Amino acid sequence: MASDPGGDAESHALVRRQRELASLYATAKSLTALGELDDVLQSIVHHAHDLIGTDFAYLSLVADGRLSARATEGTISPAFLTACIPANVGLGGKVLATGSPHWVRDYTASTLIDHDPDFDRLAVTEELVALLGVPLVIRGEVVGALFAANRSERSFHAGEIALLSAFADHAAVALDNARLYEASRNALRELRIAYRKIEEHVAVVERAQAIHEALTGVVLHGGTPDDVAQLLADQLGGRVTLLDRTGTALVRRDSASSPFRTPSEYDLADTVSNAHRSGRCTTSVDPVGVTHSVAPIQAGDSYLGALAWSRKATAHHGASDDMDLRTLERATHILGLLILKERAVAEASERLSGELLTELMVGSPGISPAQRARTRARNIDADRLDLVLVADSPTLSSTALARHLHDIARDCSGLAGEHLGRATMIVHSVDDDQTVEEVHSRLRRALGGPVAVVGERAVNHDWSRAFSLASRCGAVMQAIGHTDVGATTGRYALYAMIFDTERVRELDRFIADSIGPLIDYDQRRSTDLVETLGAYYVHRANVAATARALHVHVNTLLKRLDRASEVLGFDWRHENDLELQLGLRLYRLKAVAP
C-alpha cells in the first residue's frame, strides 16, 4: 500500500514536536537543581545546541558594559570562551539594544552590524558564518543573549527563532535562580554563628526545592494547571487560585489538610494589577485578616495570567513565608510552560482544522480520497458536513473570532478557521435554524458582546457556494443594522438577489428598471441624485432634515428633487414610489456585498 506523504509529514512533525517538548522538559528539570551558574548555563546551551541543530551554540552575559561568552557547545577552539566585546557592537549589540531576536546569513560579510576586530578574528578561527541571537531577559532587563551559529550560510525560520527564544527564557530563569541560590549560600555563611537559624533556613530551602521538583514532576508526567494548583495548595496550605489574563478565576483548589474556610470574597483586582505591573509577587491583607499573595504568570513579554495564594495571616511567617512566596513565583514558571504547551497544541489543532477547511472550500464541490482520509483521522465525517456558518463581530478580528469557533467545532465534530478573511465553520446540522442560533448563543456568551452568525446549507458538498452566499448575506445583515443575530440566509430571502451570485442579472435588471436613469445621469454629470433620493427616503420625506443631512440649502434640495422627476420622466413622489425606494435600497446594499 502506498504511503501517504501528508501522513508521513504529519508523523515526522509529531515526532519533532515530541523531541522538542522532551528537550523543554529536560531544561525545566535542570532548573530545579539550583546548581552553580556556569553549570546551569552550560546545560541550557547543551540542550539548545541539540534541539536547534546548528553547528554550535553559545551564551553571553553583560558585565561592566561588555558582552562576554560564558558557555559554549560544539565550538572548535577553546579560545572562543574568551570572546568579550563592547555591549553596543556586533549582532549581540543589536539584540541587547532592541530586546528582540536578530540573525544574519553571513556574519563576516554583513554590513548591517558594527564589527569588533577581536571577535571577527575568533569568528574566522571558528569558521562562523550564519548567526542567530535572542535576548536573555530578567524582570524586563536584557542581561545577555543566547546564540545559535552555523559554519555555512543559512536562514533561520520563525519556528527556530521562537524555539531558541523559549530556551532563552529558560536560561534567564536559570540565571535568576542560580543568583538567588548563591545569595542564599552567602547568607548562610554569614549566619554560621546562628546554627539554629541556618538549620531552619536549610530546611525551608529543601522544602522549596522538594516542592519545585514535585511541580516539575507534574509537568513531566503530563499534568495540568489544575494539578499544579492542587499540589501547591496541599504543600503551602490555604487556597490557590489560577486566574486568566482578564482576572477571571479558572481554577480554585483548597489544601486537603488545612482547607480554606473563610467566607472572604475579597476583590483581588488591585493586587493582580500591581503584580502584573511590577512583575513580582504582591501581597495584600483583606478586611477580615486573610492574606492574599499574587504572582504574575509571564513568558517573555507575554502576560498569561496570575497565581493567587490565600491563607490566614498567622499561618506562615518569617523566612518560611518568604520562601513560600518564592515557591509561588517559581510555580508561575511551571504554569507558564504548561499554558504555552497547551496553547501550542491548541494552535496546532486550530491550524490543521483551518487548513482542512480551506482545502474543502477550495476543492469543492466534492471530496477527494485524501481529504476524506485526513478528516477521518480527526474523527470527522466530511460527508456529513452540510452547514457553512460565517461569523462577524464589531469588536473582534476574524482571527480571534475563529479561535472561538474552533472550540465549538471540536464539540460538534466540525471544522473551523479563517477563510478569505472571514471566521468560518463547517458542521453537520439536522435543524439549520436551531444550529445557527445555538452557535450564536455560545459565541455571544464567550465574547460578552454582539456577534452576527449566518448559515447556509451546502448541497452536494459545494461548501464554496454556501460560503459565498453566507458571506454576502452577512454583509447585507450588517448594512441593514443586524449586528447581533444568528440566522440562516433563508431568513433574508427578500435580499436574496444581493447575496446570491446566480441572481445577479435579476438584481442588475431591477436596479436598471427602477433607478437606471438616475445612475446614468449622475455618472454623466457628476451629480448625486441617487444619494439625494436615498437620503430623502431615509429621513421620511422630511425636506429640512434631508437638507441638513446632505449639508445643502433647502432650495438646493428642492431643485435636485425636481431634477430627479425630469430625469425619471414621471412624478416619482406620487408614482412607483415603492419600486423606487426598493431600487435605491438594493443599489446601496449591492455596494456592500460584492
Coordinates of C-alpha atoms in Angstrom, one line a residue:
M1 CA 0.0 0.0 0.0
A2 CA 1.4 3.4 -1.0
S3 CA 2.3 5.7 1.9
D4 CA 0.5 8.9 2.5
P5 CA 3.0 11.9 2.0
G6 CA 0.8 14.1 4.1
G7 CA 0.5 11.5 6.8
D8 CA 4.3 11.0 6.8
A9 CA 4.9 14.7 7.1
E10 CA 2.4 14.9 10.0
S11 CA 4.1 11.9 11.6
H12 CA 7.6 13.5 11.3
A13 CA 6.2 16.8 12.6
L14 CA 4.7 15.0 15.6
V15 CA 8.0 13.2 16.3
R16 CA 9.8 16.5 16.0
R17 CA 7.4 18.2 18.4
Q18 CA 7.7 15.4 20.9
R19 CA 11.5 15.7 20.7
E20 CA 11.2 19.5 21.2
L21 CA 8.9 19.1 24.2
A22 CA 11.2 16.5 25.7
S23 CA 14.1 18.9 25.5
L24 CA 12.0 21.7 27.0
Y25 CA 11.1 19.4 29.9
A26 CA 14.7 18.4 30.4
T27 CA 15.6 22.1 30.5
A28 CA 12.9 22.7 33.1
K29 CA 14.2 19.8 35.2
S30 CA 17.7 21.4 35.2
L31 CA 16.2 24.5 36.8
T32 CA 15.3 22.5 40.0
A33 CA 18.9 21.7 40.7
L34 CA 19.7 25.3 41.8
G35 CA 23.4 24.5 40.9
E36 CA 26.3 26.7 40.0
L37 CA 25.7 29.4 37.5
D38 CA 28.1 28.1 34.9
D39 CA 26.8 24.5 35.2
V40 CA 23.2 25.6 34.7
L41 CA 24.1 27.8 31.7
Q42 CA 26.2 25.1 30.1
S43 CA 23.2 22.7 30.5
I44 CA 21.0 25.3 28.7
V45 CA 23.5 25.7 25.9
H46 CA 23.8 22.0 25.5
H47 CA 20.0 21.5 25.2
A48 CA 19.7 24.4 22.8
H49 CA 22.5 23.0 20.6
D50 CA 20.9 19.6 20.4
L51 CA 17.4 20.9 19.6
I52 CA 18.2 23.8 17.2
G53 CA 20.7 21.6 15.2
T54 CA 23.2 24.3 14.3
D55 CA 26.9 23.6 14.2
F56 CA 27.5 25.3 17.6
A57 CA 25.8 27.4 20.3
Y58 CA 27.0 29.8 22.9
L59 CA 25.6 32.1 25.7
S60 CA 27.0 35.5 26.6
L61 CA 26.2 37.8 29.6
V62 CA 26.6 41.5 30.0
A63 CA 29.1 42.7 32.7
D64 CA 30.7 46.2 33.0
G65 CA 29.4 47.3 29.6
R66 CA 30.8 44.3 27.8
L67 CA 29.2 41.1 26.4
S68 CA 31.2 38.0 27.5
A69 CA 30.8 34.4 26.4
R70 CA 30.1 32.2 29.4
A71 CA 29.1 28.8 27.9
T72 CA 29.6 27.1 24.5
E73 CA 28.7 23.8 22.9
G74 CA 30.1 22.5 19.6
T75 CA 32.9 25.1 19.2
I76 CA 36.3 24.2 17.7
S77 CA 38.7 26.5 19.6
P78 CA 38.7 26.8 23.5
A79 CA 39.7 30.5 22.8
F80 CA 36.1 31.2 21.9
L81 CA 35.2 31.4 25.6
T82 CA 37.5 34.4 25.8
A83 CA 35.1 36.3 23.4
C84 CA 34.4 39.7 25.0
I85 CA 33.1 42.6 23.0
P86 CA 31.5 46.0 23.8
A87 CA 27.8 45.6 24.5
N88 CA 26.8 48.1 21.7
V89 CA 28.5 46.3 18.7
G90 CA 28.0 43.1 16.7
L91 CA 24.9 41.1 16.4
G92 CA 24.8 40.8 20.2
G93 CA 24.7 44.6 20.4
K94 CA 21.6 44.7 18.2
V95 CA 19.9 42.0 20.4
L96 CA 20.7 43.9 23.6
A97 CA 19.6 47.3 22.2
T98 CA 16.3 46.1 20.8
G99 CA 15.5 43.3 23.2
S100 CA 14.4 41.1 20.3
P101 CA 15.9 38.3 18.1
H102 CA 18.2 39.1 15.2
W103 CA 20.1 36.9 12.7
V104 CA 22.5 37.2 9.7
R105 CA 23.0 34.8 6.9
D106 CA 26.8 35.6 6.6
Y107 CA 28.2 37.4 9.7
T108 CA 31.6 38.3 8.1
A109 CA 30.0 39.9 5.0
S110 CA 27.2 41.6 6.8
T111 CA 27.2 45.4 6.7
L112 CA 24.2 45.8 8.9
I113 CA 26.1 45.4 12.1
D114 CA 29.2 47.1 13.7
H115 CA 32.1 44.6 13.7
D116 CA 34.5 44.1 16.6
P117 CA 38.0 43.2 15.3
D118 CA 38.8 40.8 18.1
F119 CA 35.6 38.9 17.7
D120 CA 35.9 38.8 13.9
R121 CA 39.3 37.0 14.4
L122 CA 37.6 34.5 16.6
A123 CA 34.8 34.1 14.1
V124 CA 37.3 33.3 11.4
T125 CA 39.0 30.7 13.6
E126 CA 35.7 29.2 14.4
E127 CA 34.5 29.4 10.8
L128 CA 31.4 31.2 12.0
V129 CA 29.0 32.2 9.1
A130 CA 25.3 32.2 9.9
L131 CA 24.3 33.5 13.4
L132 CA 21.1 33.9 15.3
G133 CA 20.9 35.7 18.6
V134 CA 17.9 36.0 21.1
P135 CA 17.8 38.1 24.3
L136 CA 18.0 36.9 27.9
V137 CA 15.5 39.0 29.9
I138 CA 15.2 39.1 33.7
R139 CA 12.4 41.3 35.1
G140 CA 12.4 43.5 32.0
E141 CA 16.2 43.9 31.8
V142 CA 18.3 42.4 28.9
V143 CA 21.2 40.7 30.7
G144 CA 22.7 38.7 27.9
A145 CA 22.0 36.7 24.7
L146 CA 21.8 33.1 23.5
F147 CA 23.3 32.4 20.1
A148 CA 23.0 29.6 17.5
A149 CA 25.7 29.6 14.9
N150 CA 26.4 27.7 11.6
R151 CA 29.6 27.3 9.6
S152 CA 27.7 27.7 6.3
E153 CA 25.2 30.2 5.1
R154 CA 21.6 29.6 6.0
S155 CA 18.4 31.4 7.0
F156 CA 16.6 30.9 10.3
H157 CA 12.8 30.4 10.0
A158 CA 10.2 31.7 12.5
G159 CA 9.9 28.3 14.3
E160 CA 13.6 28.1 15.0
I161 CA 13.6 31.7 16.3
A162 CA 10.6 31.0 18.6
L163 CA 12.2 27.8 19.9
L164 CA 15.5 29.5 20.7
S165 CA 13.6 32.3 22.3
A166 CA 11.9 29.8 24.6
F167 CA 15.3 28.4 25.5
A168 CA 16.5 32.0 26.3
D169 CA 13.5 32.4 28.6
H170 CA 14.6 29.2 30.5
A171 CA 18.2 30.5 30.5
A172 CA 17.0 33.7 32.1
V173 CA 15.1 31.8 34.8
A174 CA 18.1 29.6 35.4
L175 CA 20.4 32.6 35.8
D176 CA 17.9 34.3 38.2
N177 CA 17.6 31.1 40.2
A178 CA 21.3 30.5 40.4
R179 CA 21.9 34.1 41.5
L180 CA 19.3 33.7 44.2
Y181 CA 20.8 30.4 45.3
E182 CA 24.3 32.0 45.5
A183 CA 22.8 34.8 47.6
S184 CA 21.2 32.3 49.9
R185 CA 24.5 30.4 50.3
N186 CA 26.3 33.7 51.2
A187 CA 23.7 34.4 53.7
L188 CA 24.2 31.0 55.3
R189 CA 27.9 31.6 55.5
E190 CA 27.4 34.9 57.2
L191 CA 25.0 33.4 59.7
R192 CA 27.1 30.4 60.8
I193 CA 27.1 31.7 64.4
A194 CA 23.4 31.2 64.5
Y195 CA 23.3 27.5 63.9
R196 CA 19.6 27.1 64.6
K197 CA 18.7 29.8 62.1
I198 CA 20.8 28.2 59.5
E199 CA 19.2 24.9 60.2
E200 CA 15.8 26.4 59.8
H201 CA 16.7 28.2 56.6
V202 CA 18.2 25.0 55.0
A203 CA 15.0 23.1 55.9
V204 CA 13.0 25.8 54.2
V205 CA 15.2 25.7 51.1
E206 CA 14.9 21.9 51.0
R207 CA 11.2 22.1 51.3
A208 CA 11.0 24.7 48.5
Q209 CA 13.3 22.6 46.3
A210 CA 11.1 19.5 47.0
I211 CA 8.0 21.4 46.1
H212 CA 9.7 22.7 42.9
E213 CA 10.8 19.1 42.0
A214 CA 7.3 17.9 42.6
L215 CA 5.9 20.7 40.4
T216 CA 8.3 19.7 37.6
G217 CA 7.3 16.1 38.1
V218 CA 3.7 17.1 37.4
V219 CA 4.8 18.6 34.1
L220 CA 6.9 15.7 33.1
H221 CA 4.0 13.3 33.8
G222 CA 1.6 15.2 31.7
G223 CA -0.1 17.1 34.5
T224 CA -2.4 20.1 34.0
P225 CA -2.6 23.6 35.6
D226 CA -5.3 22.1 37.8
D227 CA -2.8 19.5 39.2
V228 CA -0.2 22.3 39.8
A229 CA -2.8 24.3 41.8
Q230 CA -3.8 21.3 43.9
L231 CA -0.2 20.4 44.6
L232 CA 0.6 24.0 45.7
A233 CA -2.5 24.2 47.9
D234 CA -1.5 20.9 49.6
Q235 CA 2.1 22.0 50.2
L236 CA 1.5 25.6 51.2
G237 CA -1.9 25.3 52.8
G238 CA -4.9 27.6 52.3
R239 CA -6.3 28.2 48.8
V240 CA -4.6 28.5 45.5
T241 CA -6.4 30.2 42.6
L242 CA -5.4 30.3 38.9
L243 CA -6.5 33.5 37.1
D244 CA -6.6 34.1 33.4
R245 CA -5.4 37.3 31.7
T246 CA -8.7 39.1 32.4
G247 CA -8.5 38.2 36.1
T248 CA -11.2 35.6 35.9
A249 CA -10.7 32.6 38.2
L250 CA -10.1 29.4 36.1
V251 CA -9.2 27.0 39.0
R252 CA -9.7 27.1 42.8
R253 CA -8.1 24.5 44.9
D254 CA -8.0 24.1 48.8
S255 CA -5.5 22.2 50.8
A256 CA -6.6 18.8 51.8
S257 CA -5.1 19.1 55.3
S258 CA -5.9 22.7 56.0
P259 CA -8.8 23.8 53.8
F260 CA -9.6 27.5 53.3
R261 CA -12.8 28.0 55.3
T262 CA -13.1 31.8 55.3
P263 CA -16.2 33.5 53.7
S264 CA -14.0 36.3 52.4
E265 CA -14.9 37.5 48.8
Y266 CA -12.0 39.9 48.6
D267 CA -11.6 41.6 45.2
L268 CA -8.1 40.7 44.0
A269 CA -8.2 43.1 41.0
D270 CA -5.8 45.7 42.6
T271 CA -3.3 43.1 43.8
V272 CA -3.3 41.4 40.4
S273 CA -2.8 44.7 38.7
N274 CA 0.2 45.6 41.0
A275 CA 1.7 42.2 40.4
H276 CA 1.3 42.5 36.7
R277 CA 2.8 46.0 36.7
S278 CA 5.8 45.0 38.9
G279 CA 6.4 41.6 37.5
R280 CA 6.8 40.3 41.1
C281 CA 4.7 38.6 43.8
T282 CA 2.5 41.2 45.5
T283 CA 0.7 40.6 48.9
S284 CA -2.3 42.3 50.5
V285 CA -4.5 41.6 53.5
D286 CA -8.3 41.9 53.3
P287 CA -10.6 43.4 56.0
V288 CA -11.2 40.0 57.7
G289 CA -7.4 39.3 58.1
V290 CA -6.9 37.0 55.2
T291 CA -3.5 37.3 53.4
H292 CA -3.5 37.2 49.6
S293 CA -0.3 36.9 47.6
V294 CA -0.4 37.2 43.8
A295 CA 2.4 36.3 41.4
P296 CA 2.1 37.1 37.6
I297 CA 2.5 34.3 35.0
Q298 CA 4.6 35.6 32.2
A299 CA 6.6 34.2 29.3
G300 CA 8.9 36.8 28.0
D301 CA 6.8 39.9 27.4
S302 CA 3.6 38.0 27.3
Y303 CA 1.2 38.1 30.3
L304 CA -0.6 34.8 30.6
G305 CA -2.5 35.3 33.9
A306 CA -1.7 35.2 37.7
L307 CA -1.4 32.7 40.6
A308 CA -3.0 33.7 43.9
W309 CA -2.3 32.2 47.3
S310 CA -4.8 32.9 50.1
R311 CA -4.3 31.9 53.8
K312 CA -4.9 33.1 57.3
A313 CA -2.4 35.9 58.2
T314 CA -0.9 33.8 61.0
A315 CA -0.4 30.6 59.1
H316 CA 3.1 31.4 57.8
H317 CA 5.8 33.9 58.9
G318 CA 9.4 34.9 58.6
A319 CA 11.9 33.0 56.3
S320 CA 9.3 30.3 55.7
D321 CA 6.8 32.7 54.3
D322 CA 9.4 34.4 52.1
M323 CA 10.5 31.1 50.6
D324 CA 6.9 30.1 50.1
L325 CA 6.4 33.3 48.2
R326 CA 9.4 32.4 46.1
T327 CA 8.0 29.0 45.6
L328 CA 4.8 30.7 44.4
E329 CA 6.8 32.7 41.9
R330 CA 8.7 29.6 40.7
A331 CA 5.4 27.8 40.2
T332 CA 4.4 30.5 37.8
H333 CA 7.3 29.4 35.6
I334 CA 5.9 25.9 35.5
L335 CA 2.4 27.1 34.8
G336 CA 3.7 29.4 32.1
L337 CA 5.3 26.4 30.4
L338 CA 2.1 24.4 30.7
I339 CA 0.0 27.2 29.4
L340 CA 2.4 27.7 26.4
K341 CA 2.3 24.0 25.8
E342 CA -1.5 23.8 25.8
R343 CA -1.6 26.9 23.7
A344 CA 0.9 25.4 21.2
V345 CA -1.2 22.2 21.0
A346 CA -4.4 24.2 20.6
E347 CA -2.9 26.4 17.9
A348 CA -1.6 23.3 16.0
S349 CA -5.0 21.8 16.2
E350 CA -6.6 25.1 15.1
R351 CA -4.1 25.4 12.2
L352 CA -4.8 21.9 11.0
S353 CA -8.6 22.4 11.2
G354 CA -8.2 25.7 9.3
E355 CA -6.1 24.0 6.6
L356 CA -8.6 21.2 6.2
L357 CA -11.5 23.7 6.0
T358 CA -9.6 25.7 3.3
E359 CA -8.9 22.6 1.3
L360 CA -12.6 21.6 1.3
M361 CA -13.6 25.1 0.4
V362 CA -11.1 25.5 -2.4
G363 CA -11.7 22.0 -3.8
S364 CA -15.5 21.9 -3.6
P365 CA -17.8 20.6 -4.8
G366 CA -16.7 17.1 -3.9
I367 CA -14.3 15.4 -1.6
S368 CA -11.0 13.8 -2.6
P369 CA -9.9 10.5 -1.0
A370 CA -7.0 12.3 0.6
Q371 CA -9.3 14.9 2.2
R372 CA -11.7 12.2 3.4
A373 CA -8.8 10.3 5.0
R374 CA -7.4 13.5 6.7
T375 CA -10.8 14.4 8.1
R376 CA -11.5 10.9 9.2
A377 CA -8.2 10.9 11.1
R378 CA -9.6 13.7 13.2
N379 CA -12.9 11.7 13.8
I380 CA -14.7 14.0 11.4
D381 CA -17.1 12.6 8.7
A382 CA -16.6 15.0 5.8
D383 CA -19.6 13.6 4.0
R384 CA -21.9 14.9 6.8
L385 CA -20.5 18.5 6.9
D386 CA -23.6 20.2 5.4
L387 CA -23.9 23.6 7.0
V388 CA -21.5 26.5 6.5
L389 CA -21.5 29.3 9.1
V390 CA -19.8 32.7 8.8
A391 CA -19.4 34.9 11.9
D392 CA -18.7 38.6 12.3
S393 CA -18.1 40.7 15.4
P394 CA -17.8 44.5 15.6
T395 CA -15.2 44.2 18.4
L396 CA -13.2 41.2 17.5
S397 CA -11.0 40.3 14.5
S398 CA -11.8 37.4 12.3
T399 CA -8.7 35.5 13.5
A400 CA -9.7 35.9 17.2
L401 CA -13.3 35.0 16.4
A402 CA -12.2 31.9 14.5
R403 CA -10.5 30.7 17.7
H404 CA -13.8 30.7 19.5
L405 CA -15.4 28.8 16.6
H406 CA -12.6 26.1 17.0
D407 CA -13.9 25.4 20.5
I408 CA -17.5 24.9 19.1
A409 CA -16.2 22.9 16.1
R410 CA -14.4 20.4 18.4
D411 CA -17.6 19.8 20.4
C412 CA -19.7 19.0 17.2
S413 CA -17.1 17.2 15.1
G414 CA -16.8 20.1 12.6
L415 CA -14.0 22.2 11.1
A416 CA -13.3 25.9 11.8
G417 CA -10.8 28.5 10.6
E418 CA -10.3 31.8 8.8
H419 CA -11.3 31.6 5.1
L420 CA -10.9 34.6 2.8
G421 CA -10.7 36.9 5.9
R422 CA -13.9 35.5 7.4
A423 CA -14.3 33.4 10.6
T424 CA -15.9 30.2 9.2
M425 CA -17.1 26.8 10.4
I426 CA -18.5 23.7 8.7
V427 CA -20.6 21.3 10.7
H428 CA -23.3 18.7 10.4
S429 CA -26.8 20.0 11.1
V430 CA -30.2 18.4 11.4
D431 CA -32.0 21.7 12.1
D432 CA -30.1 24.6 10.4
D433 CA -32.0 27.4 12.2
Q434 CA -31.5 25.8 15.6
T435 CA -27.8 25.1 14.9
V436 CA -27.1 28.7 13.9
E437 CA -29.0 30.1 16.9
E438 CA -27.0 27.7 19.3
V439 CA -23.7 28.8 17.7
H440 CA -24.7 32.5 18.1
S441 CA -25.6 32.0 21.7
R442 CA -22.3 30.3 22.6
L443 CA -20.3 33.0 20.8
R444 CA -22.2 35.8 22.5
R445 CA -21.6 34.3 25.9
A446 CA -17.9 33.8 25.2
L447 CA -17.5 37.4 23.8
G448 CA -19.8 39.1 26.1
G449 CA -20.9 41.3 23.2
P450 CA -22.8 41.4 19.9
V451 CA -21.9 38.9 17.1
A452 CA -23.6 38.0 13.9
V453 CA -23.8 34.4 12.6
V454 CA -25.3 33.4 9.3
G455 CA -25.6 29.9 8.0
E456 CA -26.2 28.4 4.5
R457 CA -26.7 24.7 3.7
A458 CA -24.1 23.1 1.4
V459 CA -25.7 20.9 -1.3
N460 CA -23.6 18.1 -2.8
H461 CA -20.5 19.2 -0.9
D462 CA -20.5 22.6 -2.6
W463 CA -19.1 24.4 0.5
S464 CA -17.6 27.2 -1.6
R465 CA -21.0 28.4 -2.9
A466 CA -22.6 28.1 0.5
F467 CA -19.7 30.2 2.0
S468 CA -20.2 32.8 -0.8
L469 CA -23.9 33.1 -0.1
A470 CA -23.4 33.2 3.7
S471 CA -20.6 35.9 3.4
R472 CA -22.7 38.1 1.1
C473 CA -25.7 37.7 3.3
G474 CA -23.6 38.7 6.3
A475 CA -22.6 41.9 4.6
V476 CA -26.2 42.6 3.9
M477 CA -27.2 41.9 7.5
Q478 CA -24.5 44.4 8.7
A479 CA -25.6 47.0 6.2
I480 CA -29.2 46.9 7.4
G481 CA -28.1 47.1 11.1
H482 CA -28.5 43.4 12.1
T483 CA -25.2 43.0 14.0
D484 CA -26.3 40.7 16.8
V485 CA -28.3 37.8 15.4
G486 CA -28.0 34.2 14.4
A487 CA -29.9 33.2 11.3
T488 CA -29.8 31.3 8.0
T489 CA -29.8 33.0 4.7
G490 CA -33.4 31.9 4.2
R491 CA -34.4 34.5 6.8
Y492 CA -33.2 37.2 4.4
A493 CA -34.9 35.9 1.3
L494 CA -36.1 39.4 0.5
Y495 CA -32.5 40.3 -0.3
A496 CA -31.6 37.0 -2.0
M497 CA -30.7 38.8 -5.2
I498 CA -27.9 40.6 -3.4
F499 CA -26.1 37.7 -1.8
D500 CA -26.9 35.1 -4.4
T501 CA -24.4 35.4 -7.3
E502 CA -26.5 33.3 -9.6
R503 CA -29.2 36.0 -9.5
V504 CA -27.0 39.0 -10.1
R505 CA -28.6 39.6 -13.6
E506 CA -32.0 39.8 -12.0
L507 CA -30.7 42.3 -9.5
D508 CA -29.0 44.4 -12.2
R509 CA -32.2 44.4 -14.3
F510 CA -34.4 45.5 -11.4
I511 CA -32.0 48.3 -10.5
A512 CA -31.8 49.5 -14.1
D513 CA -35.6 49.5 -14.4
S514 CA -36.1 51.4 -11.2
I515 CA -33.3 53.9 -10.9
G516 CA -31.2 53.3 -14.0
P517 CA -31.8 56.9 -15.5
L518 CA -30.7 58.4 -12.2
I519 CA -27.5 56.4 -12.1
D520 CA -26.6 57.2 -15.7
Y521 CA -27.3 60.9 -15.1
D522 CA -25.1 61.0 -12.1
Q523 CA -22.3 59.3 -14.0
R524 CA -22.5 61.7 -16.9
R525 CA -23.0 64.9 -15.0
S526 CA -21.1 64.1 -11.7
T527 CA -24.2 64.8 -9.7
D528 CA -25.6 62.9 -6.8
L529 CA -29.3 62.4 -7.4
V530 CA -29.2 58.8 -6.3
E531 CA -27.8 59.8 -2.9
T532 CA -30.2 62.7 -2.6
L533 CA -33.3 60.5 -3.1
G534 CA -31.8 57.9 -0.8
A535 CA -31.4 60.4 2.0
Y536 CA -34.9 61.8 1.3
Y537 CA -36.5 58.4 2.0
V538 CA -34.2 57.7 5.0
H539 CA -35.5 60.9 6.6
R540 CA -39.1 60.0 5.9
A541 CA -39.6 62.7 3.2
N542 CA -38.7 65.5 5.7
V543 CA -37.2 68.2 3.4
A544 CA -35.5 70.1 6.3
A545 CA -33.9 67.0 7.8
T546 CA -32.7 65.8 4.4
A547 CA -31.1 69.1 3.7
R548 CA -29.3 69.1 7.0
A549 CA -28.0 65.6 6.4
L550 CA -26.7 66.5 2.9
H551 CA -25.3 69.8 4.1
V552 CA -27.2 71.8 1.4
H553 CA -29.8 74.6 1.4
V554 CA -33.5 73.6 1.3
N555 CA -33.9 75.4 -2.1
T556 CA -30.9 73.4 -3.5
L557 CA -32.6 70.2 -2.3
L558 CA -35.9 71.0 -3.9
K559 CA -34.2 71.7 -7.2
R560 CA -32.5 68.3 -7.0
L561 CA -35.8 66.6 -6.3
D562 CA -37.4 68.3 -9.3
R563 CA -34.5 67.4 -11.4
A564 CA -34.9 63.7 -10.4
S565 CA -38.5 63.9 -11.7
E566 CA -37.3 65.3 -15.0
V567 CA -34.7 62.5 -15.4
L568 CA -37.1 59.7 -14.4
G569 CA -39.8 61.1 -16.7
F570 CA -42.6 60.9 -14.1
D571 CA -43.6 62.4 -10.7
W572 CA -41.7 59.9 -8.5
R573 CA -43.3 61.4 -5.4
H574 CA -46.7 60.0 -6.5
E575 CA -45.9 57.2 -8.9
N576 CA -43.9 54.0 -8.5
D577 CA -42.8 55.2 -5.0
L578 CA -42.3 51.7 -3.5
E579 CA -40.4 50.4 -6.5
L580 CA -38.1 53.4 -6.4
Q581 CA -37.4 53.1 -2.7
L582 CA -36.6 49.4 -3.1
G583 CA -34.3 50.1 -6.0
L584 CA -32.4 52.7 -4.1
R585 CA -32.0 50.4 -1.1
L586 CA -30.9 47.4 -3.2
Y587 CA -28.4 49.6 -5.1
R588 CA -26.8 50.7 -1.8
L589 CA -26.7 47.2 -0.4
K590 CA -25.2 45.8 -3.6
A591 CA -22.2 48.1 -2.9
V592 CA -21.5 46.5 0.5
A593 CA -22.0 42.8 -0.7
P594 CA -19.6 42.5 -3.6

